[in-house]
Coordinates of C-alpha atoms and ligand atoms in Angstrom, one line a residue:
M1424 CA -14.7 15.3 14.6
S1425 CA -14.7 12.6 11.4
T1426 CA -13.6 8.9 12.5
P1427 CA -9.8 7.9 12.8
F1428 CA -8.9 5.9 10.5
Y1429 CA -5.2 4.4 11.3
L1430 CA -3.3 2.8 8.4
T1431 CA -0.2 1.0 8.5
T1432 CA 2.4 -0.9 6.3
A1433 CA 4.3 -3.7 6.8
I1434 CA 8.2 -2.5 8.0
Y1435 CA 11.0 -3.1 5.2
Y1436 CA 13.7 -4.8 5.8
A1437 CA 16.6 -2.8 5.7
N1438 CA 18.7 -5.0 3.5
A1439 CA 18.6 -3.1 0.4
A1440 CA 17.0 -0.5 -1.7
P1441 CA 13.2 -1.4 -2.4
H1442 CA 12.1 -3.0 -5.5
I1443 CA 8.3 -3.1 -7.3
G1444 CA 7.2 -5.8 -4.9
H1445 CA 7.3 -3.1 -1.7
A1446 CA 5.7 -0.2 -3.9
Y1447 CA 3.1 -2.4 -5.1
E1448 CA 1.9 -2.5 -0.9
I1449 CA 3.0 1.1 -0.3
I1450 CA 0.7 2.3 -3.2
A1451 CA -2.1 0.4 -2.4
A1452 CA -1.4 1.7 1.6
D1453 CA -1.2 5.5 -0.5
V1454 CA -4.5 4.7 -2.1
T1455 CA -6.7 3.3 0.8
A1456 CA -5.2 6.4 2.7
R1457 CA -6.2 8.7 -0.1
Y1458 CA -9.4 7.6 -0.8
Q1459 CA -10.3 7.6 3.0
R1460 CA -9.8 10.6 3.5
L1461 CA -11.7 11.5 -0.1
A1462 CA -14.4 9.5 2.4
G1463 CA -13.8 12.5 5.2
K1464 CA -12.2 10.2 7.4
N1465 CA -9.2 11.7 9.8
V1466 CA -6.6 9.5 8.8
Y1467 CA -3.5 8.4 10.2
F1468 CA -0.5 6.5 7.4
L1469 CA 1.9 5.3 9.3
T1470 CA 5.1 3.1 7.4
G1471 CA 9.0 2.6 7.6
M1472 CA 11.3 0.7 8.4
D1473 CA 12.7 -2.8 10.3
E1474 CA 15.9 -2.6 10.9
H1475 CA 17.8 -5.2 13.8
G1476 CA 18.3 -9.0 13.1
V1477 CA 21.2 -10.6 12.1
K1478 CA 20.4 -10.5 8.5
V1479 CA 21.2 -7.2 8.2
Q1480 CA 24.0 -7.3 11.0
K1481 CA 26.3 -9.3 8.5
T1482 CA 24.9 -7.7 5.2
A1483 CA 26.8 -4.4 7.0
E1484 CA 29.8 -6.3 8.9
A1485 CA 30.7 -7.4 5.0
Q1486 CA 30.1 -3.9 3.8
G1487 CA 32.7 -3.0 6.8
I1488 CA 30.6 -0.5 8.2
S1489 CA 28.3 0.2 11.6
P1490 CA 24.7 -1.5 10.9
K1491 CA 23.9 2.0 12.1
Q1492 CA 25.5 3.5 9.3
F1493 CA 23.9 0.7 7.1
V1494 CA 20.6 0.7 8.0
D1495 CA 20.6 5.2 7.8
G1496 CA 21.5 4.7 4.0
I1497 CA 18.8 2.4 3.2
A1498 CA 16.4 4.2 5.2
E1499 CA 17.0 7.5 3.0
T1500 CA 16.6 5.3 -0.3
F1501 CA 13.0 4.2 1.1
K1502 CA 12.4 7.8 2.1
T1503 CA 13.3 8.9 -1.5
A1504 CA 11.6 6.7 -3.5
W1505 CA 8.9 7.1 -2.2
Q1506 CA 8.6 10.4 -2.4
Q1507 CA 9.0 9.6 -5.9
L1508 CA 6.0 7.8 -5.6
Q1509 CA 3.9 10.9 -4.0
V1510 CA 3.5 8.3 -0.8
T1511 CA 1.3 10.6 2.0
E1512 CA 2.1 8.7 4.9
N1513 CA 2.0 10.8 8.2
R1514 CA 5.3 9.2 10.1
F1515 CA 8.3 7.3 9.1
I1516 CA 9.2 5.1 11.4
R1517 CA 12.5 3.2 12.0
T1518 CA 12.8 0.4 14.5
T1519 CA 15.9 2.3 15.9
D1520 CA 14.5 4.9 16.5
A1521 CA 15.0 5.5 20.4
Q1522 CA 11.0 6.1 20.9
H1523 CA 11.0 2.7 20.0
Y1524 CA 13.2 0.6 22.2
E1525 CA 11.4 2.3 25.1
V1526 CA 7.7 1.1 23.8
V1527 CA 8.9 -2.5 22.8
K1528 CA 10.7 -2.6 26.5
N1529 CA 7.4 -1.1 27.6
I1530 CA 5.2 -4.8 26.0
W1531 CA 8.0 -6.5 27.4
L1532 CA 7.3 -5.7 30.6
K1533 CA 4.0 -6.1 30.3
L1534 CA 3.8 -9.4 29.0
Q1535 CA 6.3 -10.5 31.6
A1536 CA 4.0 -8.7 34.2
K1537 CA 1.3 -11.1 32.7
G1538 CA 3.4 -14.3 33.7
D1539 CA 3.6 -14.9 29.6
I1540 CA 7.4 -15.0 29.0
Y1541 CA 9.7 -17.8 30.1
K1542 CA 13.2 -18.6 29.5
A1543 CA 14.4 -22.7 28.7
R1544 CA 17.1 -23.8 26.7
Y1545 CA 16.2 -23.9 23.3
E1546 CA 17.5 -26.1 20.0
A1547 CA 16.3 -25.0 16.5
Q1548 CA 16.8 -24.2 13.2
Y1549 CA 17.2 -20.5 12.2
C1550 CA 16.6 -19.2 9.1
K1551 CA 18.3 -15.7 8.5
G1552 CA 16.5 -14.9 5.1
C1553 CA 12.7 -15.6 7.3
E1554 CA 14.5 -14.3 10.4
L1555 CA 12.1 -17.3 11.8
F1556 CA 12.9 -20.4 13.2
L1557 CA 11.6 -23.4 10.8
T1558 CA 8.7 -25.7 11.6
E1559 CA 8.6 -29.0 10.0
R1560 CA 6.6 -27.3 7.7
D1561 CA 8.1 -24.3 6.2
K1562 CA 11.4 -27.0 5.4
D1563 CA 11.5 -29.4 2.1
A1564 CA 12.3 -32.6 2.2
E1565 CA 16.0 -31.8 2.4
G1566 CA 15.4 -29.7 4.8
K1567 CA 15.9 -26.4 3.5
C1568 CA 13.8 -23.2 3.8
L1569 CA 10.9 -24.0 0.9
I1570 CA 11.3 -20.0 0.2
H1571 CA 14.8 -20.0 0.6
G1572 CA 16.2 -22.7 -0.2
V1573 CA 19.5 -23.1 1.9
M1574 CA 20.1 -24.7 4.4
P1575 CA 18.9 -22.9 8.4
E1576 CA 21.5 -22.9 10.9
A1577 CA 21.3 -25.3 13.8
V1578 CA 21.2 -23.1 17.1
T1579 CA 21.1 -24.2 20.5
E1580 CA 20.7 -21.0 23.5
E1581 CA 19.5 -20.5 26.1
N1582 CA 16.1 -18.1 25.1
Y1583 CA 12.7 -16.2 26.3
F1584 CA 9.9 -17.7 25.2
F1585 CA 6.2 -16.1 25.0
K1586 CA 3.2 -18.7 25.6
L1587 CA 1.3 -18.6 22.7
T1588 CA 0.3 -21.2 23.1
A1589 CA -2.5 -19.8 25.5
Y1590 CA -3.8 -17.6 23.3
K1591 CA -4.5 -20.2 20.6
D1592 CA -8.1 -20.8 21.7
K1593 CA -8.7 -16.7 21.9
I1594 CA -7.3 -16.2 18.4
K1595 CA -9.1 -19.2 16.5
N1596 CA -12.5 -17.1 17.9
L1597 CA -11.2 -13.8 17.1
I1598 CA -10.7 -15.0 13.3
Q1599 CA -14.2 -16.9 13.4
T1600 CA -15.9 -14.6 14.7
H1601 CA -14.7 -11.1 12.8
P1602 CA -15.3 -12.1 9.8
D1603 CA -12.9 -8.7 8.4
F1604 CA -10.4 -9.5 11.0
I1605 CA -8.3 -10.6 7.1
Q1606 CA -9.0 -9.7 4.5
P1607 CA -9.7 -11.3 1.3
Q1608 CA -11.2 -14.2 3.4
S1609 CA -10.1 -16.5 1.4
R1610 CA -7.3 -16.6 3.4
V1611 CA -8.6 -17.4 6.5
Q1612 CA -7.9 -21.6 6.2
E1613 CA -4.5 -21.2 5.9
V1614 CA -4.2 -19.2 9.7
L1615 CA -6.7 -21.5 10.7
N1616 CA -4.3 -24.5 10.0
Q1617 CA -1.2 -22.8 11.5
L1618 CA -2.6 -22.0 14.2
E1619 CA -3.4 -26.0 14.8
D1620 CA 0.0 -26.8 15.4
V1621 CA 1.1 -23.3 17.1
T1622 CA 3.2 -24.7 19.8
D1623 CA 5.4 -21.6 21.8
I1624 CA 8.0 -19.2 20.6
S1625 CA 11.3 -18.1 21.0
I1626 CA 11.1 -14.1 21.3
S1627 CA 14.8 -13.5 22.5
R1628 CA 18.2 -14.7 20.3
A1629 CA 22.1 -14.4 22.5
K1630 CA 23.6 -11.5 22.4
S1631 CA 26.3 -13.5 21.4
A1632 CA 24.7 -14.9 17.9
V1633 CA 22.8 -11.5 17.2
S1634 CA 23.9 -8.4 18.8
W1635 CA 22.3 -6.0 16.5
G1636 CA 18.9 -5.9 18.0
I1637 CA 16.7 -4.2 21.1
P1638 CA 18.4 -5.8 25.1
V1639 CA 15.9 -8.0 26.5
P1640 CA 15.0 -5.6 29.6
G1641 CA 16.8 -7.2 32.4
D1642 CA 19.7 -9.3 31.0
D1643 CA 21.9 -7.8 28.8
D1644 CA 23.3 -11.2 27.5
Q1645 CA 19.6 -11.5 25.4
V1646 CA 18.0 -9.5 22.5
I1647 CA 14.3 -8.7 21.6
Y1648 CA 13.4 -11.8 18.5
V1649 CA 12.7 -9.3 15.8
W1650 CA 9.4 -10.2 14.9
I1651 CA 8.3 -8.6 18.6
D1652 CA 10.7 -5.8 17.9
A1653 CA 9.0 -4.9 14.2
L1654 CA 5.5 -5.9 15.3
S1655 CA 5.5 -3.5 17.6
N1656 CA 5.9 -0.5 15.7
Y1657 CA 2.9 -0.4 15.2
L1658 CA 2.1 0.4 19.0
T1659 CA 4.8 3.4 18.5
G1660 CA 3.7 4.6 15.6
V1661 CA 0.9 6.5 17.5
N1662 CA 3.2 6.9 21.1
W1663 CA 1.5 4.1 23.1
S1664 CA 3.4 4.1 26.0
L1665 CA 4.7 7.3 25.9
A1666 CA 4.8 10.7 27.2
D1667 CA 2.2 12.1 25.0
E1668 CA -0.3 8.8 24.1
S1669 CA -2.9 11.4 22.8
Q1670 CA -2.0 9.9 19.3
Y1671 CA -2.8 6.9 20.6
Q1672 CA -6.3 7.8 22.0
T1673 CA -7.3 9.1 19.1
F1674 CA -5.7 6.1 16.4
W1675 CA -5.9 3.1 18.2
P1676 CA -6.6 0.0 17.2
P1677 CA -5.4 -0.1 13.8
T1678 CA -8.7 0.5 11.3
V1679 CA -6.5 -1.2 7.8
Q1680 CA -2.8 -2.9 8.4
V1681 CA -1.7 -3.7 5.3
I1682 CA 0.5 -7.2 4.3
G1683 CA 2.0 -9.1 2.3
K1684 CA 1.0 -13.1 2.2
D1685 CA 4.2 -14.3 3.2
I1686 CA 3.6 -12.3 6.7
L1687 CA 0.4 -12.8 7.3
R1688 CA 1.2 -15.7 10.1
F1689 CA 3.3 -12.8 12.4
H1690 CA -0.2 -10.7 11.6
A1691 CA -3.0 -13.0 12.4
I1692 CA -1.3 -15.4 14.7
Y1693 CA 1.8 -13.9 17.3
W1694 CA 0.6 -10.0 16.9
P1695 CA -3.0 -10.6 18.4
A1696 CA -1.7 -12.8 21.5
M1697 CA 0.8 -10.2 22.2
L1698 CA -2.0 -7.7 22.1
I1699 CA -4.4 -9.8 24.3
A1700 CA -1.6 -10.7 26.8
A1701 CA -1.0 -6.8 26.6
E1702 CA -4.6 -6.0 27.2
L1703 CA -4.9 -3.8 24.3
P1704 CA -7.0 -3.7 21.4
L1705 CA -6.8 -5.3 18.5
P1706 CA -6.5 -4.2 14.7
K1707 CA -9.9 -4.1 12.4
T1708 CA -9.0 -5.6 9.9
L1709 CA -5.6 -7.6 7.8
L1710 CA -5.7 -6.4 4.4
V1711 CA -3.7 -8.9 2.6
H1712 CA -2.0 -8.7 -1.2
G1713 CA -0.4 -11.2 -2.7
F1714 CA 3.1 -10.8 -4.9
I1715 CA 4.2 -9.0 -7.8
R1716 CA 6.3 -10.7 -10.5
L1717 CA 8.3 -10.1 -13.6
A1718 CA 6.5 -12.0 -16.0
D1719 CA 9.6 -11.5 -18.4
N1720 CA 13.1 -11.8 -16.8
K1721 CA 15.1 -10.3 -20.1
L1722 CA 12.8 -7.6 -18.2
S1723 CA 14.8 -7.8 -15.3
K1724 CA 19.1 -8.2 -16.5
S1725 CA 20.2 -5.1 -15.9
T1726 CA 19.7 -5.3 -12.2
G1727 CA 19.5 -8.8 -11.5
N1728 CA 15.9 -9.7 -11.3
I1729 CA 15.0 -6.8 -9.3
L1730 CA 12.6 -4.3 -10.6
G1731 CA 12.9 -0.6 -9.3
V1732 CA 10.6 1.9 -9.7
Q1733 CA 13.6 3.9 -11.0
D1734 CA 14.3 1.6 -13.6
L1735 CA 10.5 2.1 -15.0
M1736 CA 10.6 5.6 -15.0
E1737 CA 13.9 5.4 -17.1
R1738 CA 12.9 3.0 -18.8
F1739 CA 9.4 5.1 -20.4
E1740 CA 10.9 7.8 -20.2
L1741 CA 7.9 9.1 -18.0
I1742 CA 6.8 12.1 -16.8
N1743 CA 5.7 10.9 -13.0
V1744 CA 5.4 8.4 -11.4
D1745 CA 1.1 8.1 -11.8
P1746 CA 1.4 5.5 -14.7
I1747 CA 3.1 2.7 -12.5
R1748 CA 0.7 3.1 -9.1
Y1749 CA -1.9 3.4 -12.4
Y1750 CA -1.0 -0.2 -13.6
L1751 CA 0.3 -2.2 -10.0
I1752 CA -3.6 -1.3 -9.1
A1753 CA -5.5 -1.3 -12.2
S1754 CA -4.5 -4.7 -13.4
C1755 CA -3.7 -6.6 -10.6
G1756 CA -6.9 -7.8 -8.5
F1757 CA -6.4 -7.2 -4.6
G1758 CA -5.3 -10.1 -3.0
Q1759 CA -4.2 -12.0 -6.1
D1760 CA -0.4 -12.1 -6.9
G1761 CA 0.5 -9.7 -9.8
N1762 CA 2.8 -10.3 -12.8
Y1763 CA 4.9 -7.4 -14.5
S1764 CA 5.7 -7.3 -17.8
D1765 CA 6.9 -4.2 -19.8
D1766 CA 4.6 -5.0 -23.2
E1767 CA 1.6 -5.6 -20.0
F1768 CA 2.6 -2.0 -19.2
K1769 CA 2.7 0.5 -21.9
L1770 CA -0.6 -1.4 -23.2
K1771 CA -2.7 -1.0 -20.4
I1772 CA -1.1 2.6 -19.9
N1773 CA -1.9 3.6 -23.4
A1774 CA -5.6 1.9 -23.7
D1775 CA -6.6 3.5 -20.3
L1776 CA -4.8 6.4 -19.7
A1777 CA -3.2 8.1 -22.7
N1778 CA -6.1 7.2 -25.4
N1779 CA -9.1 6.5 -23.3
L1780 CA -8.5 9.0 -20.5
G1781 CA -6.3 11.2 -21.8
N1782 CA -7.9 11.9 -26.1
L1783 CA -11.0 12.6 -24.4
L1784 CA -9.6 15.6 -22.6
N1785 CA -7.8 17.3 -25.3
R1786 CA -10.9 16.3 -27.9
T1787 CA -12.9 18.0 -25.6
L1788 CA -11.0 20.9 -24.4
T1789 CA -9.8 22.0 -28.5
M1790 CA -13.7 21.1 -29.4
C1791 CA -14.7 23.9 -26.4
K1792 CA -12.0 26.1 -27.7
K1793 CA -13.6 26.2 -31.6
Y1794 CA -17.0 26.2 -30.3
T1795 CA -17.7 27.3 -26.7
Q1796 CA -14.9 30.0 -26.1
G1797 CA -12.6 28.2 -24.4
Q1798 CA -15.3 27.8 -21.3
V1799 CA -17.5 25.7 -19.4
P1800 CA -20.9 26.2 -22.2
Q1801 CA -24.1 27.0 -20.4
T1802 CA -26.6 23.9 -20.5
T1803 CA -30.2 22.3 -18.9
T1804 CA -29.3 18.5 -19.4
Q1805 CA -29.0 16.0 -17.3
S1806 CA -26.0 14.4 -15.7
L1807 CA -24.7 11.1 -18.2
V1808 CA -22.8 9.5 -14.5
S1809 CA -26.2 8.5 -12.3
V1810 CA -26.1 8.5 -8.5
D1811 CA -25.8 4.1 -8.9
D1812 CA -22.7 4.4 -11.3
L1813 CA -20.9 6.4 -8.2
N1814 CA -22.6 4.2 -5.4
A1815 CA -20.7 1.3 -6.6
I1816 CA -17.9 3.0 -6.9
Q1817 CA -17.7 4.0 -3.6
T1818 CA -18.1 0.3 -2.2
D1819 CA -15.2 -1.0 -4.7
F1820 CA -13.2 1.2 -2.6
E1821 CA -14.6 0.4 0.7
Q1822 CA -14.3 -2.6 -0.1
F1823 CA -10.3 -2.6 -1.1
Q1824 CA -11.8 -4.0 -4.9
Y1825 CA -9.8 -1.0 -5.9
N1826 CA -8.9 -2.5 -10.1
E1827 CA -12.7 -3.1 -10.4
A1828 CA -13.2 1.0 -9.0
C1829 CA -10.7 1.5 -12.0
N1830 CA -12.8 -0.5 -14.9
K1831 CA -16.1 1.3 -13.4
I1832 CA -13.9 4.6 -14.0
L1833 CA -12.5 4.3 -17.1
G1834 CA -16.4 3.2 -18.0
L1835 CA -17.5 6.7 -17.4
V1836 CA -15.1 7.5 -19.4
D1837 CA -16.1 5.4 -22.0
K1838 CA -19.3 7.3 -21.4
G1839 CA -17.6 10.5 -22.5
N1840 CA -16.0 9.0 -25.7
K1841 CA -19.6 7.5 -26.5
A1842 CA -21.7 10.7 -26.2
I1843 CA -19.1 12.4 -28.3
N1844 CA -18.0 9.9 -31.2
D1845 CA -22.6 9.5 -31.4
G1846 CA -23.4 13.3 -30.7
E1847 CA -20.4 14.6 -33.4
P1848 CA -20.5 18.2 -31.8
W1849 CA -19.5 19.0 -35.2
K1850 CA -22.1 18.4 -37.0
L1851 CA -24.2 20.0 -35.4
F1852 CA -21.6 23.4 -35.1
G1853 CA -22.3 23.5 -38.5
Q1854 CA -25.8 23.2 -38.7
E1855 CA -25.8 25.8 -35.6
R1856 CA -27.8 23.6 -33.0
F1857 CA -25.9 25.4 -30.3
D1858 CA -27.7 24.0 -27.7
E1859 CA -26.9 20.6 -28.4
V1860 CA -23.2 21.0 -28.3
N1861 CA -23.5 22.8 -25.4
A1862 CA -25.2 20.0 -23.5
I1863 CA -23.0 17.1 -25.0
L1864 CA -19.7 19.0 -23.8
Y1865 CA -21.1 20.5 -20.9
N1866 CA -21.7 16.7 -20.3
V1867 CA -18.2 15.1 -21.0
L1868 CA -16.3 18.0 -18.7
D1869 CA -18.3 16.7 -16.1
I1870 CA -17.4 13.4 -16.5
L1871 CA -14.0 14.1 -16.5
R1872 CA -14.1 16.1 -13.1
Q1873 CA -15.7 13.9 -11.9
A1874 CA -13.1 11.0 -13.5
A1875 CA -10.5 13.2 -12.2
I1876 CA -11.4 12.7 -8.8
L1877 CA -12.1 8.8 -8.8
L1878 CA -8.6 8.3 -9.7
S1879 CA -7.4 10.9 -7.9
P1880 CA -6.7 8.4 -4.6
I1881 CA -4.8 6.2 -7.4
T1882 CA -3.2 8.9 -10.0
P1883 CA -2.9 11.7 -7.6
L1884 CA -0.4 14.2 -10.2
L1885 CA -2.6 12.8 -13.7
S1886 CA -5.5 14.0 -11.7
Q1887 CA -4.6 17.4 -10.2
N1888 CA -3.0 18.4 -14.2
I1889 CA -6.7 17.2 -15.6
W1890 CA -8.5 19.0 -13.0
Q1891 CA -5.9 22.6 -13.9
Q1892 CA -6.9 21.7 -17.5
L1893 CA -10.6 21.6 -16.2
G1894 CA -10.2 25.2 -15.1
Y1895 CA -10.3 24.9 -11.2
T1896 CA -7.3 26.4 -9.6
T1897 CA -7.3 25.0 -6.1
E1898 CA -5.9 21.6 -5.4
I1899 CA -7.7 18.4 -6.2
T1900 CA -6.9 16.1 -3.0
Q1901 CA -8.9 19.2 -1.4
A1902 CA -12.6 17.5 -2.8
Q1903 CA -14.6 15.1 -0.6
W1904 CA -16.7 12.5 -2.0
P1905 CA -20.0 14.5 -1.8
D1906 CA -18.8 16.9 -3.9
L1907 CA -18.6 14.0 -6.7
T1908 CA -22.7 14.7 -6.9
Q1909 CA -23.0 18.2 -5.5
K1910 CA -20.5 20.1 -7.0
P1911 CA -21.0 20.2 -11.0
I1912 CA -18.1 21.8 -13.0
P1913 CA -19.3 25.7 -12.9
F1914 CA -20.9 27.6 -16.2
Q1915 CA -18.3 29.6 -17.6
Q1916 CA -15.2 27.7 -16.2
I1917 CA -12.6 29.2 -18.4
L1918 CA -10.9 26.7 -19.4
N1919 CA -7.3 25.7 -19.4
P1920 CA -5.9 23.4 -22.3
G1921 CA -2.3 22.5 -21.7
S1922 CA 0.3 19.7 -23.0
P1923 CA -1.5 15.9 -23.0
V1924 CA -1.7 14.7 -19.5
L1925 CA 0.3 11.4 -20.7
P1926 CA 2.0 10.6 -24.0
R1927 CA 2.0 7.5 -25.2
L1928 CA 4.4 5.1 -24.0
E1929 CA 6.5 3.8 -26.9
S1930 CA 10.1 3.1 -26.0
E1931 CA 10.2 -0.5 -25.8
I1932 CA 13.2 -2.3 -23.7
V1933 CA 16.1 -4.1 -25.4
G1934 CA 18.7 -4.7 -23.4
A1935 CA 19.4 -2.1 -20.9
G1936 CA 18.9 0.7 -24.3
K1937 CA 15.8 2.3 -25.7
K1938 CA 13.7 3.1 -28.7
G1939 CA 11.3 5.7 -29.3
Ligands
MSP405 N1 10.1 -6.9 8.4 C1 9.8 -8.0 7.9 C2 8.5 -7.0 8.0 C3 7.6 -6.4 9.4 S1 5.6 -6.1 10.0 C4 5.8 -5.6 11.3 C5 9.3 -7.8 6.1 N2 9.6 -7.1 5.6 S2 9.7 -7.0 4.3 O1 11.1 -6.2 3.5 O2 10.2 -8.1 3.7 O3 8.7 -7.5 3.3 C6 8.1 -6.3 3.6 C7 6.4 -6.0 2.7 O4 6.7 -6.0 1.2 C8 5.7 -7.1 3.2 O5 4.1 -7.1 3.0 C9 5.7 -8.5 2.2 O6 5.0 -8.7 2.0 C10 6.2 -7.5 0.8 N3 6.8 -7.5 -0.4 C11 7.6 -7.8 -0.7 N4 7.7 -8.8 -2.2 C12 7.0 -8.4 -2.0 C13 6.4 -9.0 -3.7 N5 7.6 -9.0 -4.6 N6 5.3 -8.4 -4.6 C14 4.6 -7.7 -3.5 N7 4.5 -8.0 -2.0 C15 5.6 -7.7 -1.8 O7 8.6 -8.9 5.8

């Protein structure tokens, strides 16, 4: 059996429809899932929705519907968006699933049995946007939340607390002895700083204040704090503590947990503390990404500073989502913040995918039609792509340096374009130097084959289209990494040229309208 690879994303607050920032995270995770499958791993990919909490409760109330009705609608919107984005999750979890209630109860009971839960009176300031009691570090000079810019709500309640302080040293030790635990490592110091002033945390709210949540076992007047509820989703995702634990047995602990930088504290401190308390193995890697921002505010006028995937599809009349996937992955180093702008989007997609890759395919297939009877020609020459080239790309994928992988794959495509520009097969054909024509075209076709496979985690539809135009009748998702060197494109395979895999983007945003 191949090596298990348990991959998770954050679960998304069911407050509003997904935007390009959420899309960025799930695409990065999906690239990871697809690459790991290509590399032969047994991937289990979990994503889903975080549906409890005071914010959801208030939003639903304002709309005059029940919280459940409200989150059902939002969950559908996310599911549909992820389908459109070609996300290949194995399970879409919702914290309102009955199974999840059971898992959260079980984890609570474990922490309680350990003696890590106690009740105390609490006076603090709660930010609904963060779903968090703010510490001094989280507030500005006026006492407003640094992230949301609003005054937190003063709360005095009797709550249950978790003895987080009891785990401070263990977590510090974990971070210091496991360099892979937090990636990129540039994020480690901020967690170590936060750990310095860690306190015990309130892990419940009075039901009178928050009714939309999972009840505390044995105390109907309290509901479990959303972050304890939310983090437990990763356990529910593999049916921990439920009747059939076989998935848990196969996949636990998580191999990679993809999260944004804003929720690192919960995942690097609360989450391991919960797991250590429950005596469960810890995740191997928290993979922390940056934020995508809109560089040009005029872009978002019509949508109120929020840009959705569908907005982009319409703005550029895209035939599929691959340009969005490619742009988000290729234009931003993992872990860094990225900017979205229409101009950069158009430039990058036209340069890399339409001109460089798309044209290479078109011109090569056109020449094969003229010079090699529409078939893959036979040759004895060596491939233009070396094993070193492929190893370097593999290393980038393994280290989550997806933008670097894109650069290198496009470098292979450049080699193909150069082989044609320098070799001038049309001249050679006129001079009846057919062996040389065959050698060039064969090598370029094989580069296109490799580029299609290598890009398939990032641009699955585009890759499948190239694959078919190269004459394959299989699904490219079936390709495995060793195929790159071991299964060159077969001689005499009949090519199947179609329309351009990616028409140049011409549209320009002018207010809500388009031209082009
Ligand atoms: N529900 C919590 C997470 C619980 S995980 C046990 C939450 N939800 S969220 O909807 O606010 O954010 C979900 C993920 O989207 C987070 O990882 C967050 O960093 C990410 N992003 C939200 N806005 C983003 C951008 N603008 N850019 C990139 N990612 C962003 O937090």
